Every structure is written in C-alpha cells, then in structure tokens.
CSV table of C-alpha atoms in Angstrom, one decimal:
chain,number,residue,atom,x,y,z
A,834,UNK,CA,-56.1,-22.3,45.4
A,835,UNK,CA,-55.7,-18.8,45.2
A,836,UNK,CA,-59.7,-18.4,45.4
A,837,UNK,CA,-59.0,-20.1,48.6
A,838,UNK,CA,-56.1,-18.3,50.0
A,839,UNK,CA,-57.9,-15.3,49.7
A,840,UNK,CA,-60.9,-16.4,51.3
A,841,UNK,CA,-58.7,-17.8,53.8
A,842,UNK,CA,-57.3,-14.1,54.9
A,843,UNK,CA,-59.7,-12.6,54.9
A,844,UNK,CA,-61.9,-14.5,56.8
A,845,UNK,CA,-63.8,-12.7,60.1
A,846,UNK,CA,-65.9,-16.1,60.8
A,847,UNK,CA,-64.9,-20.0,61.4
A,848,UNK,CA,-67.1,-21.4,58.6
A,849,UNK,CA,-65.5,-18.4,56.2
A,850,UNK,CA,-62.2,-19.4,57.1
A,851,UNK,CA,-63.6,-23.5,56.9
A,852,UNK,CA,-64.6,-22.8,52.9
A,853,UNK,CA,-61.6,-21.1,52.1
A,854,UNK,CA,-60.1,-24.1,53.2
A,855,UNK,CA,-62.1,-26.8,51.5
A,856,UNK,CA,-61.6,-24.6,48.5
A,857,UNK,CA,-57.7,-24.7,48.8
A,858,UNK,CA,-57.7,-28.1,49.9
A,859,UNK,CA,-59.3,-29.0,46.6
A,860,UNK,CA,-57.0,-27.4,44.3
A,861,UNK,CA,-54.0,-28.5,46.5
A,862,UNK,CA,-55.4,-32.2,45.4
A,863,UNK,CA,-55.1,-31.1,41.8
A,864,UNK,CA,-51.6,-29.8,41.8
A,865,UNK,CA,-50.7,-33.2,43.8
A,866,UNK,CA,-52.7,-35.1,41.4
A,867,UNK,CA,-51.8,-34.2,38.4
A,868,UNK,CA,-48.3,-32.8,38.6
A,869,UNK,CA,-46.8,-36.3,39.3
A,870,UNK,CA,-48.7,-37.7,36.6
A,871,UNK,CA,-47.9,-35.2,33.6
A,872,UNK,CA,-43.9,-35.2,35.2
A,873,UNK,CA,-43.5,-39.0,35.4
A,874,UNK,CA,-45.0,-39.1,31.7
A,875,UNK,CA,-42.8,-36.7,30.6
A,876,UNK,CA,-39.7,-37.8,32.0
A,877,UNK,CA,-37.2,-39.8,30.8
A,878,UNK,CA,-36.7,-42.8,32.2
A,879,UNK,CA,-33.1,-42.3,33.6
A,880,UNK,CA,-34.3,-38.8,35.0
A,881,UNK,CA,-37.9,-39.4,36.5
A,882,UNK,CA,-36.6,-40.3,39.8
A,883,UNK,CA,-34.0,-37.6,40.1
A,884,UNK,CA,-37.3,-35.1,38.8
A,885,UNK,CA,-39.8,-36.7,40.8
A,886,UNK,CA,-36.9,-36.1,44.3
A,887,UNK,CA,-36.6,-32.4,43.0
A,888,UNK,CA,-40.4,-31.9,42.8
A,889,UNK,CA,-40.0,-32.9,47.2
A,890,UNK,CA,-37.6,-31.1,47.3
A,891,UNK,CA,-39.8,-27.8,46.5
A,892,UNK,CA,-42.6,-29.2,48.8
A,893,UNK,CA,-39.9,-29.5,51.5
A,894,UNK,CA,-38.2,-26.0,50.6
A,895,UNK,CA,-42.3,-24.6,50.7
A,896,UNK,CA,-42.5,-25.9,54.3
A,897,UNK,CA,-38.7,-24.2,55.4
A,898,UNK,CA,-40.2,-21.1,53.8
A,899,UNK,CA,-43.1,-21.0,55.4
A,900,UNK,CA,-41.7,-22.2,59.3
A,901,UNK,CA,-39.6,-19.1,58.9
A,902,UNK,CA,-42.7,-16.7,57.5
A,903,UNK,CA,-44.7,-17.7,60.4
A,904,UNK,CA,-41.7,-17.3,63.0
A,905,UNK,CA,-41.4,-13.8,62.0
A,906,UNK,CA,-44.9,-12.9,61.7
A,907,UNK,CA,-45.5,-14.3,65.4
A,908,UNK,CA,-43.8,-11.7,66.8
A,909,UNK,CA,-46.9,-9.6,65.7
A,910,UNK,CA,-49.4,-11.9,67.8
A,911,UNK,CA,-52.4,-10.4,68.6
A,912,UNK,CA,-52.2,-8.2,66.0
A,913,UNK,CA,-54.2,-10.8,62.8
A,914,UNK,CA,-51.5,-10.0,60.3
A,915,UNK,CA,-49.2,-12.7,61.9
A,916,UNK,CA,-51.5,-15.1,60.8
A,917,UNK,CA,-53.5,-13.5,57.8
A,918,UNK,CA,-50.3,-12.6,55.6
A,919,UNK,CA,-48.7,-16.2,55.9
A,920,UNK,CA,-51.6,-17.6,54.9
A,921,UNK,CA,-52.3,-15.0,51.8
A,922,UNK,CA,-48.0,-15.2,50.7
A,923,UNK,CA,-49.0,-18.5,48.9
A,924,UNK,CA,-51.3,-16.7,46.3
A,925,UNK,CA,-48.1,-15.1,44.9
A,926,UNK,CA,-46.6,-18.6,44.1
A,927,UNK,CA,-49.7,-19.9,42.8
A,928,UNK,CA,-49.9,-17.2,40.3
A,929,UNK,CA,-46.6,-17.7,39.4
A,930,UNK,CA,-47.6,-21.4,38.1
A,931,UNK,CA,-50.6,-19.9,36.3
A,932,UNK,CA,-48.2,-17.5,34.8
A,933,UNK,CA,-45.9,-20.2,33.4
A,934,UNK,CA,-47.9,-23.4,33.3
A,935,UNK,CA,-49.6,-22.4,29.9
A,936,UNK,CA,-46.4,-22.7,28.3
A,937,UNK,CA,-45.8,-26.5,28.6
A,938,UNK,CA,-47.5,-29.2,26.9
A,939,UNK,CA,-49.6,-32.0,27.1
A,940,UNK,CA,-47.9,-35.5,27.8
A,941,UNK,CA,-47.3,-38.1,25.1
A,942,UNK,CA,-49.1,-40.6,26.5
A,943,UNK,CA,-52.7,-38.2,26.9
A,944,UNK,CA,-51.9,-36.7,23.4
A,945,UNK,CA,-52.1,-40.8,21.7
A,946,UNK,CA,-54.7,-41.9,24.0
A,947,UNK,CA,-56.4,-38.4,22.1
A,948,UNK,CA,-56.1,-39.6,18.7
A,949,UNK,CA,-53.1,-36.5,18.6
A,950,UNK,CA,-50.5,-39.1,17.4
A,951,UNK,CA,-48.4,-36.4,15.4
A,952,UNK,CA,-48.3,-33.9,18.3
A,953,UNK,CA,-47.7,-36.5,20.5
A,954,UNK,CA,-44.5,-37.3,17.9
A,955,UNK,CA,-43.6,-33.5,18.3
A,956,UNK,CA,-43.6,-33.2,22.0
A,957,UNK,CA,-41.8,-36.6,22.5
A,958,UNK,CA,-39.0,-35.3,19.6
A,959,UNK,CA,-38.5,-32.2,21.7
A,960,UNK,CA,-38.2,-33.7,25.2
A,961,UNK,CA,-35.5,-35.5,23.4
A,962,UNK,CA,-33.9,-32.8,21.4
A,963,UNK,CA,-34.3,-35.1,18.5
A,964,UNK,CA,-36.8,-34.7,15.2
A,965,UNK,CA,-40.0,-36.5,15.2
A,966,UNK,CA,-39.0,-39.0,12.8
A,967,UNK,CA,-35.5,-40.0,14.8
A,968,UNK,CA,-35.9,-44.2,15.3
A,969,UNK,CA,-35.1,-43.4,19.1
A,970,UNK,CA,-38.4,-41.7,18.9
A,971,UNK,CA,-40.4,-44.1,17.1
A,972,UNK,CA,-39.8,-46.6,18.9
A,973,UNK,CA,-40.3,-45.0,22.1
A,974,UNK,CA,-44.0,-43.6,20.3
A,975,UNK,CA,-45.0,-46.9,19.2
A,976,UNK,CA,-44.5,-48.9,22.7
A,977,UNK,CA,-46.6,-45.8,24.2
A,978,UNK,CA,-49.0,-46.4,21.6
A,979,UNK,CA,-49.2,-50.1,22.1
A,980,UNK,CA,-49.7,-49.5,25.6
A,981,UNK,CA,-52.6,-47.1,25.7
A,982,UNK,CA,-54.1,-49.6,23.1
A,983,UNK,CA,-54.0,-51.7,26.0
A,984,UNK,CA,-55.1,-49.6,28.4
A,985,UNK,CA,-58.3,-48.7,26.4
A,986,UNK,CA,-59.5,-52.0,26.4
A,987,UNK,CA,-60.2,-51.2,30.1
A,988,UNK,CA,-63.4,-50.9,31.7
A,989,UNK,CA,-63.3,-47.8,33.5
A,990,UNK,CA,-62.6,-47.1,37.9
A,991,UNK,CA,-64.0,-50.5,38.5
A,992,UNK,CA,-61.6,-52.4,36.3
A,993,UNK,CA,-58.9,-50.8,39.3
A,994,UNK,CA,-60.2,-53.8,41.4
A,995,UNK,CA,-59.8,-56.8,38.8
A,996,UNK,CA,-56.7,-59.0,38.6
A,997,UNK,CA,-56.8,-59.7,34.3
A,998,UNK,CA,-53.8,-59.9,32.7
A,999,UNK,CA,-53.4,-56.3,33.4
A,1000,UNK,CA,-53.6,-56.7,37.3
A,1001,UNK,CA,-54.5,-53.4,37.8
A,1002,UNK,CA,-55.8,-54.6,41.4
A,1003,UNK,CA,-52.8,-55.6,42.2
A,1004,UNK,CA,-51.3,-52.5,40.9
A,1005,UNK,CA,-53.8,-50.2,43.1
A,1006,UNK,CA,-53.6,-52.0,46.4
A,1007,UNK,CA,-49.5,-51.0,45.8
A,1008,UNK,CA,-50.4,-47.6,45.2
A,1009,UNK,CA,-52.8,-47.2,47.9
A,1010,UNK,CA,-50.8,-49.6,50.7
A,1011,UNK,CA,-47.9,-46.8,50.0
A,1012,UNK,CA,-50.7,-44.1,50.7
A,1013,UNK,CA,-51.9,-44.8,53.4
A,1014,UNK,CA,-48.5,-45.1,55.0
A,1015,UNK,CA,-47.7,-41.8,54.6
A,1016,UNK,CA,-50.4,-40.7,56.4
A,1017,UNK,CA,-49.7,-42.6,59.3
A,1018,UNK,CA,-45.7,-42.6,59.7
A,1019,UNK,CA,-46.1,-39.4,61.6
A,1020,UNK,CA,-43.9,-37.2,59.0
A,1021,UNK,CA,-47.6,-34.5,58.7
A,1022,UNK,CA,-47.5,-34.8,62.6
A,1023,UNK,CA,-44.2,-33.4,62.8
A,1024,UNK,CA,-44.4,-31.0,59.9
A,1025,UNK,CA,-47.5,-29.1,61.6
A,1026,UNK,CA,-47.1,-29.7,65.0
A,1027,UNK,CA,-42.9,-29.5,66.1
A,1028,UNK,CA,-43.1,-26.5,67.3
A,1029,UNK,CA,-46.0,-27.5,69.4
A,1030,UNK,CA,-44.1,-31.2,69.8
A,1031,UNK,CA,-41.4,-29.3,71.7
A,1032,UNK,CA,-43.0,-27.1,73.6
A,1033,UNK,CA,-45.5,-29.6,75.3
A,1034,UNK,CA,-44.0,-32.6,74.8
A,1035,UNK,CA,-40.3,-31.8,75.3
A,1036,UNK,CA,-40.8,-28.8,77.8
A,1037,UNK,CA,-39.1,-26.4,75.4
A,1038,UNK,CA,-39.8,-22.5,76.2
A,1039,UNK,CA,-42.0,-20.8,73.5
A,1040,UNK,CA,-39.3,-19.2,71.8
A,1041,UNK,CA,-36.8,-22.4,71.8
A,1042,UNK,CA,-39.5,-24.1,70.3
A,1043,UNK,CA,-40.7,-21.9,67.1
A,1044,UNK,CA,-37.0,-21.5,66.1
A,1045,UNK,CA,-36.2,-25.5,66.3
A,1046,UNK,CA,-39.5,-25.8,64.2
A,1047,UNK,CA,-38.3,-23.7,61.5
A,1048,UNK,CA,-34.2,-25.0,62.1
A,1049,UNK,CA,-36.1,-28.7,61.6
A,1050,UNK,CA,-37.9,-27.2,58.5
A,1051,UNK,CA,-34.6,-26.3,57.2
A,1052,UNK,CA,-32.9,-29.2,57.6
A,1053,UNK,CA,-35.8,-31.5,56.0
A,1054,UNK,CA,-35.0,-29.0,53.0
A,1055,UNK,CA,-31.0,-30.2,52.9
A,1056,UNK,CA,-31.4,-33.4,53.3
A,1057,UNK,CA,-34.2,-34.1,50.7
A,1058,UNK,CA,-31.4,-32.6,48.2
A,1059,UNK,CA,-29.4,-35.8,48.6
A,1060,UNK,CA,-32.1,-38.5,46.9
A,1061,UNK,CA,-32.1,-35.9,43.9
A,1062,UNK,CA,-28.4,-37.1,43.8
A,1063,UNK,CA,-28.4,-40.3,44.6
A,1064,UNK,CA,-32.1,-42.1,43.9
A,1065,UNK,CA,-30.4,-43.2,40.3
A,1066,UNK,CA,-27.5,-45.1,41.3
A,1067,UNK,CA,-29.0,-47.1,44.6
A,1068,UNK,CA,-32.3,-47.4,43.5
A,1069,UNK,CA,-35.7,-47.0,45.0
A,1070,UNK,CA,-35.9,-49.8,46.8
A,1071,UNK,CA,-32.5,-49.0,48.8
A,1072,UNK,CA,-33.2,-46.0,49.6
A,1073,UNK,CA,-36.8,-46.5,50.5
A,1074,UNK,CA,-35.6,-49.4,53.0
A,1075,UNK,CA,-32.9,-47.3,53.9
A,1076,UNK,CA,-35.5,-44.7,54.9
A,1077,UNK,CA,-38.2,-46.7,56.7
A,1078,UNK,CA,-35.0,-48.2,59.3
A,1079,UNK,CA,-33.6,-45.2,60.1
A,1080,UNK,CA,-37.5,-43.9,60.8
A,1081,UNK,CA,-38.4,-47.0,62.6
A,1082,UNK,CA,-35.5,-46.4,65.0
A,1083,UNK,CA,-36.1,-43.1,65.1
A,1084,UNK,CA,-39.8,-43.7,66.2
A,1085,UNK,CA,-38.3,-45.9,68.5
A,1086,UNK,CA,-35.6,-43.5,70.6
A,1087,UNK,CA,-38.7,-40.8,70.3
A,1088,UNK,CA,-40.7,-43.0,72.9
A,1089,UNK,CA,-37.9,-43.8,75.2
A,1090,UNK,CA,-37.0,-40.6,75.8
A,1091,UNK,CA,-40.7,-39.4,76.1
A,1092,UNK,CA,-41.0,-41.9,78.8
A,1093,UNK,CA,-38.1,-41.0,80.4
A,1094,UNK,CA,-38.1,-37.1,80.8
A,1095,UNK,CA,-36.2,-35.5,81.8
A,1096,UNK,CA,-33.7,-32.5,81.0
A,1097,UNK,CA,-31.4,-34.3,78.9
A,1098,UNK,CA,-33.7,-36.9,77.4
A,1099,UNK,CA,-35.8,-34.1,76.1
A,1100,UNK,CA,-32.6,-32.9,74.0
A,1101,UNK,CA,-32.0,-36.7,72.5
A,1102,UNK,CA,-35.7,-36.4,71.2
A,1103,UNK,CA,-35.4,-33.2,69.8
A,1104,UNK,CA,-31.9,-34.2,68.1
A,1105,UNK,CA,-34.5,-37.5,66.7
A,1106,UNK,CA,-36.8,-35.4,65.0
A,1107,UNK,CA,-34.0,-33.9,63.0
A,1108,UNK,CA,-33.1,-37.6,62.3
A,1109,UNK,CA,-36.5,-38.8,61.3
A,1110,UNK,CA,-36.9,-35.9,58.8
A,1111,UNK,CA,-33.7,-37.1,57.3
A,1112,UNK,CA,-34.3,-40.5,56.7
A,1113,UNK,CA,-38.0,-39.5,55.4
A,1114,UNK,CA,-36.5,-37.0,53.0
A,1115,UNK,CA,-33.7,-39.7,52.1
A,1116,UNK,CA,-36.0,-42.5,51.3
A,1117,UNK,CA,-39.6,-42.1,51.2
A,1118,UNK,CA,-40.4,-38.0,50.3
A,1119,UNK,CA,-42.7,-39.2,47.5
A,1120,UNK,CA,-43.8,-42.0,49.8
A,1121,UNK,CA,-43.7,-43.3,53.2
A,1122,UNK,CA,-43.3,-46.1,55.7
A,1123,UNK,CA,-42.7,-46.9,58.4
A,1124,UNK,CA,-41.8,-50.5,60.0
A,1125,UNK,CA,-44.7,-52.8,59.6
A,1126,UNK,CA,-44.0,-51.6,55.6
A,1127,UNK,CA,-40.0,-52.6,55.6
A,1128,UNK,CA,-41.0,-56.1,54.6
A,1129,UNK,CA,-43.7,-54.9,52.6
A,1130,UNK,CA,-41.0,-52.9,50.2
A,1131,UNK,CA,-39.1,-55.9,50.1
A,1132,UNK,CA,-41.0,-58.8,49.4
A,1133,UNK,CA,-43.5,-56.7,46.8
A,1134,UNK,CA,-42.4,-53.1,45.9
A,1135,UNK,CA,-40.4,-53.6,42.7
A,1136,UNK,CA,-37.4,-51.4,41.4
A,1137,UNK,CA,-38.3,-49.0,38.8
A,1138,UNK,CA,-34.9,-47.8,37.9
A,1139,UNK,CA,-34.0,-46.6,34.4
A,1140,UNK,CA,-37.6,-48.2,33.4
A,1141,UNK,CA,-39.8,-46.3,31.2
A,1142,UNK,CA,-43.4,-46.2,32.3
A,1143,UNK,CA,-44.1,-49.3,29.7
A,1144,UNK,CA,-41.2,-51.3,30.9
A,1145,UNK,CA,-43.6,-51.0,34.4
A,1146,UNK,CA,-46.5,-51.9,32.7
A,1147,UNK,CA,-44.8,-54.9,30.7
A,1148,UNK,CA,-43.3,-56.6,33.9
A,1149,UNK,CA,-46.6,-56.3,36.0
A,1150,UNK,CA,-48.3,-57.9,32.7
A,1151,UNK,CA,-45.7,-60.7,32.9
A,1152,UNK,CA,-46.4,-61.2,36.4
A,1153,UNK,CA,-48.9,-63.6,37.9
A,1154,UNK,CA,-48.1,-63.8,41.9
A,1155,UNK,CA,-47.7,-60.7,43.9
A,1156,UNK,CA,-44.5,-62.5,45.2
A,1157,UNK,CA,-43.2,-62.6,41.7
A,1158,UNK,CA,-43.5,-59.1,40.5
A,1159,UNK,CA,-39.7,-58.4,42.7
A,1160,UNK,CA,-37.5,-60.7,40.4
A,1161,UNK,CA,-39.7,-60.2,37.4
A,1162,UNK,CA,-38.4,-56.6,37.6
A,1163,UNK,CA,-35.1,-57.7,38.5
A,1164,UNK,CA,-34.6,-60.1,35.7
A,1165,UNK,CA,-36.2,-58.5,33.1
A,1166,UNK,CA,-33.4,-56.7,30.8
A,1167,UNK,CA,-34.0,-52.7,30.3
A,1168,UNK,CA,-34.9,-51.2,27.4
A,1169,UNK,CA,-32.6,-48.0,28.4
A,1170,UNK,CA,-29.1,-47.4,30.1
A,1171,UNK,CA,-28.4,-45.6,32.8
A,1172,UNK,CA,-27.4,-42.2,30.3
A,1173,UNK,CA,-30.8,-43.2,28.9
A,1174,UNK,CA,-29.2,-44.6,25.5
A,1175,UNK,CA,-31.3,-47.2,23.8
A,1176,UNK,CA,-30.2,-50.9,25.1
A,1177,UNK,CA,-33.4,-52.5,23.6
A,1178,UNK,CA,-35.4,-51.9,20.5
A,1179,UNK,CA,-38.9,-51.9,21.6
A,1180,UNK,CA,-40.0,-52.9,17.4
A,1181,UNK,CA,-37.6,-56.0,18.3
A,1182,UNK,CA,-39.5,-57.3,21.4
A,1183,UNK,CA,-41.9,-60.0,21.6
A,1184,UNK,CA,-44.0,-58.1,23.3
A,1185,UNK,CA,-44.4,-55.6,20.4
A,1186,UNK,CA,-44.9,-58.7,17.7
A,1187,UNK,CA,-47.3,-60.3,20.4
A,1188,UNK,CA,-49.3,-57.3,20.1
A,1189,UNK,CA,-49.2,-56.3,16.2
A,1190,UNK,CA,-50.7,-60.3,15.8
A,1191,UNK,CA,-53.2,-59.8,18.8
A,1192,UNK,CA,-54.1,-56.3,16.7
A,1193,UNK,CA,-54.5,-57.8,13.0
A,1194,UNK,CA,-56.0,-60.7,14.5
A,1195,UNK,CA,-58.7,-58.4,16.2
A,1196,UNK,CA,-58.9,-56.3,12.6
A,1197,UNK,CA,-59.6,-59.7,10.5
A,1198,UNK,CA,-62.6,-61.1,12.9
A,1199,UNK,CA,-64.1,-57.2,12.7
A,1200,UNK,CA,-63.9,-58.0,8.7
A,1201,UNK,CA,-65.2,-61.1,8.4
A,1202,UNK,CA,-67.8,-59.9,10.7
A,1203,UNK,CA,-68.6,-57.5,8.1
A,1204,UNK,CA,-68.4,-59.6,4.9
A,1205,UNK,CA,-65.1,-57.8,3.7
A,1206,UNK,CA,-63.1,-61.6,2.5
A,1207,UNK,CA,-60.9,-59.3,0.1
A,1208,UNK,CA,-59.6,-56.7,3.7
A,1209,UNK,CA,-58.9,-59.9,6.0
A,1210,UNK,CA,-56.9,-61.0,3.0
A,1211,UNK,CA,-54.8,-58.2,2.9
A,1212,UNK,CA,-54.1,-58.4,6.6
A,1213,UNK,CA,-53.1,-61.5,6.5
A,1214,UNK,CA,-49.9,-59.8,3.6
C-alpha cells in the first residue's frame, strides 16, 4: 500500500495512476483478508465479536477522517495538492502498521498447522495470561490440534466445493453470499459518492453536499461503536436481522423521496442516508445485506456468539442439511461461558473421543500394512 499510494500521489498520467491504484488494491486486499482471520484465530470466543467490530469501527474512523481531509483540501482546488496530499497521507497509517506488526505473534492455529506445537502453546498461554501447561490452555490446544488434523485431510482448493462431513461447500456458499450482498447493498455507493448524491440527486449546493457527506461519515463512525458494546449480548443474528430490516426500509424511503422530488423530500432523503448508514454500522459492518438476504439470515446463518472456531467446525460437521444448521447451533451446548469461563472440557467430549479412536485406527492400519504387529498391540493398549 505504501508503494501504491506513493505512485498515485506522484502520478502525472492516467496509466501511472492506474498502476498505483492496482498495487494499492492488492496490498489492501492482503490486509482485509488476513487481518480478520488472524484476529479471529487469536481471540477468545466471548471477545471475538467485539474485536471484529472494533476493527470495523476503526475502518469507519478512517472513512470519517478521509471525508474531512478531502473537505479541507477541496478549497485548494484546482491545485493538484488538493488530491495528492489526501491520497498520499494514507502512507502514514501504513507505516504505523509496519512498525508494530512484527511484534505480533503468529496465530496458534497456523503454528499447529506448521508443526510448531510448543510455540502454539506459548501463544495460547500468553493470550489468556496463563501458563502453557494450564488445563484450560491444554484443552484449547487439543481442540485446535484435532481440527487442524481433520482439515489437513482436505484436498486443497477443490475441497471447498465438496459436501463431505465437513460441509465445505455449505460454508463457502454462506461466506460468498454474504460478500456478494456486501457489494450490492448500497453502502459503498453512499460511502464513495455521498457528496455527488447530495448534489446531483437531492439538489443541494456543492459546499453543503460536501459538509453533509463528511457529517455522514462522522455519524457512520459513531454508530459503528454501538455494535461493539451490544454484539455479544444481542448475538450476531439479531443485529444482522435488525440491520437488514433498517437498511431495507431506508432504501424504500429513499426511492419514494427521490420519486417525489423537491426540497422537502430531498431533506428526508438526506436524512435516510444517515439512517441507512446507522443500520449498516450496527448490524452489518463486517457483513452486509438487504431485504433479499433477510430470510437467508433467518433460515441459514447460525448464531456464533460465545462459540470458538472449533465449536463452529463441530456444529457444521453435525449438520446434514442447509436447513438444520441454525437449529443445531441453537441446541448445541456451549463450551465457554459469557466471560470465557470453561463450561465443557474438550477432552471429555464425544467428538474428541471419536477423533482419538479414528486416529488410532488409522495408525493401526498403517502399522499392519508395514508388518509391525507389535506396534499395533501397543496402540490397542
């Protein structure tokens, strides 16, 4: 992103600018795909939702900051500094990240995947402020290790499109449908073109349009913090459904006001752009939706509050239909409480016992194939 932003703010030709945009987009894509994954794998089940929403709130904080920065530098137009500095200023934040990211540990799941089990135990202990040999840490480690071993049986990228016991296609469809609706909900249109919408569609003057766009971004940032303090108490599904209903109603009102036209309806339309952002920030900042996805959330998206990633893996493995996942998630006992306390030891679960039996059986088959009967007897013991 540093290289891309530097190319953009120094551009004197369209091709130069496009190359910079592409490089920045690739860097931003790496960030937006790896940060939530790392964060989820390092978070406790009772804090994961809050931390993901804090990340979203910081994103909206950047949107808010960029609005006011653009507004201030718009008065320097037509001097090229009016657009060069706002584009180049993102380098500052990228350098801050580069300065601190080296101090962050790898996620425990990645470490287990790479066979670095001792380091994974140390990271788990550090994240919980407990010694690595604590029973709580050991149970967490065993759950991660069993899940990683199961996932290693996958056949690579093509396994995403299979419907075996892990229901990879089911999970992939839920994820892709979510991301698809993120792009067609309207939030990016409002974020990038709010000033243009206020000016061309609602009929406000240029200065008022830019001020309202910046104010819209500020309200968006403030509203995003509501979910930080409510997502664990309310659960994901309730906020998702509330956000979907509110966004849908806002779009209906925007369509009606735009059809009526005039100063009064224009003011109401401007207001509902703020309301739309509020519902998006509260319910769908990490994921978006509209009226078409409301029933999809109700019937197909399980509640994940207070669930570890390994618990969700287990829930999907117990599912035999796309219509049962919500009920299974609702009925499945939780391993962790609302404050992260251990409710069910993983080592005592039937899932762990089955995986251990399966692992021993597979090892026994390998030993028999190698003609090492004495090792098979040891495994039985």
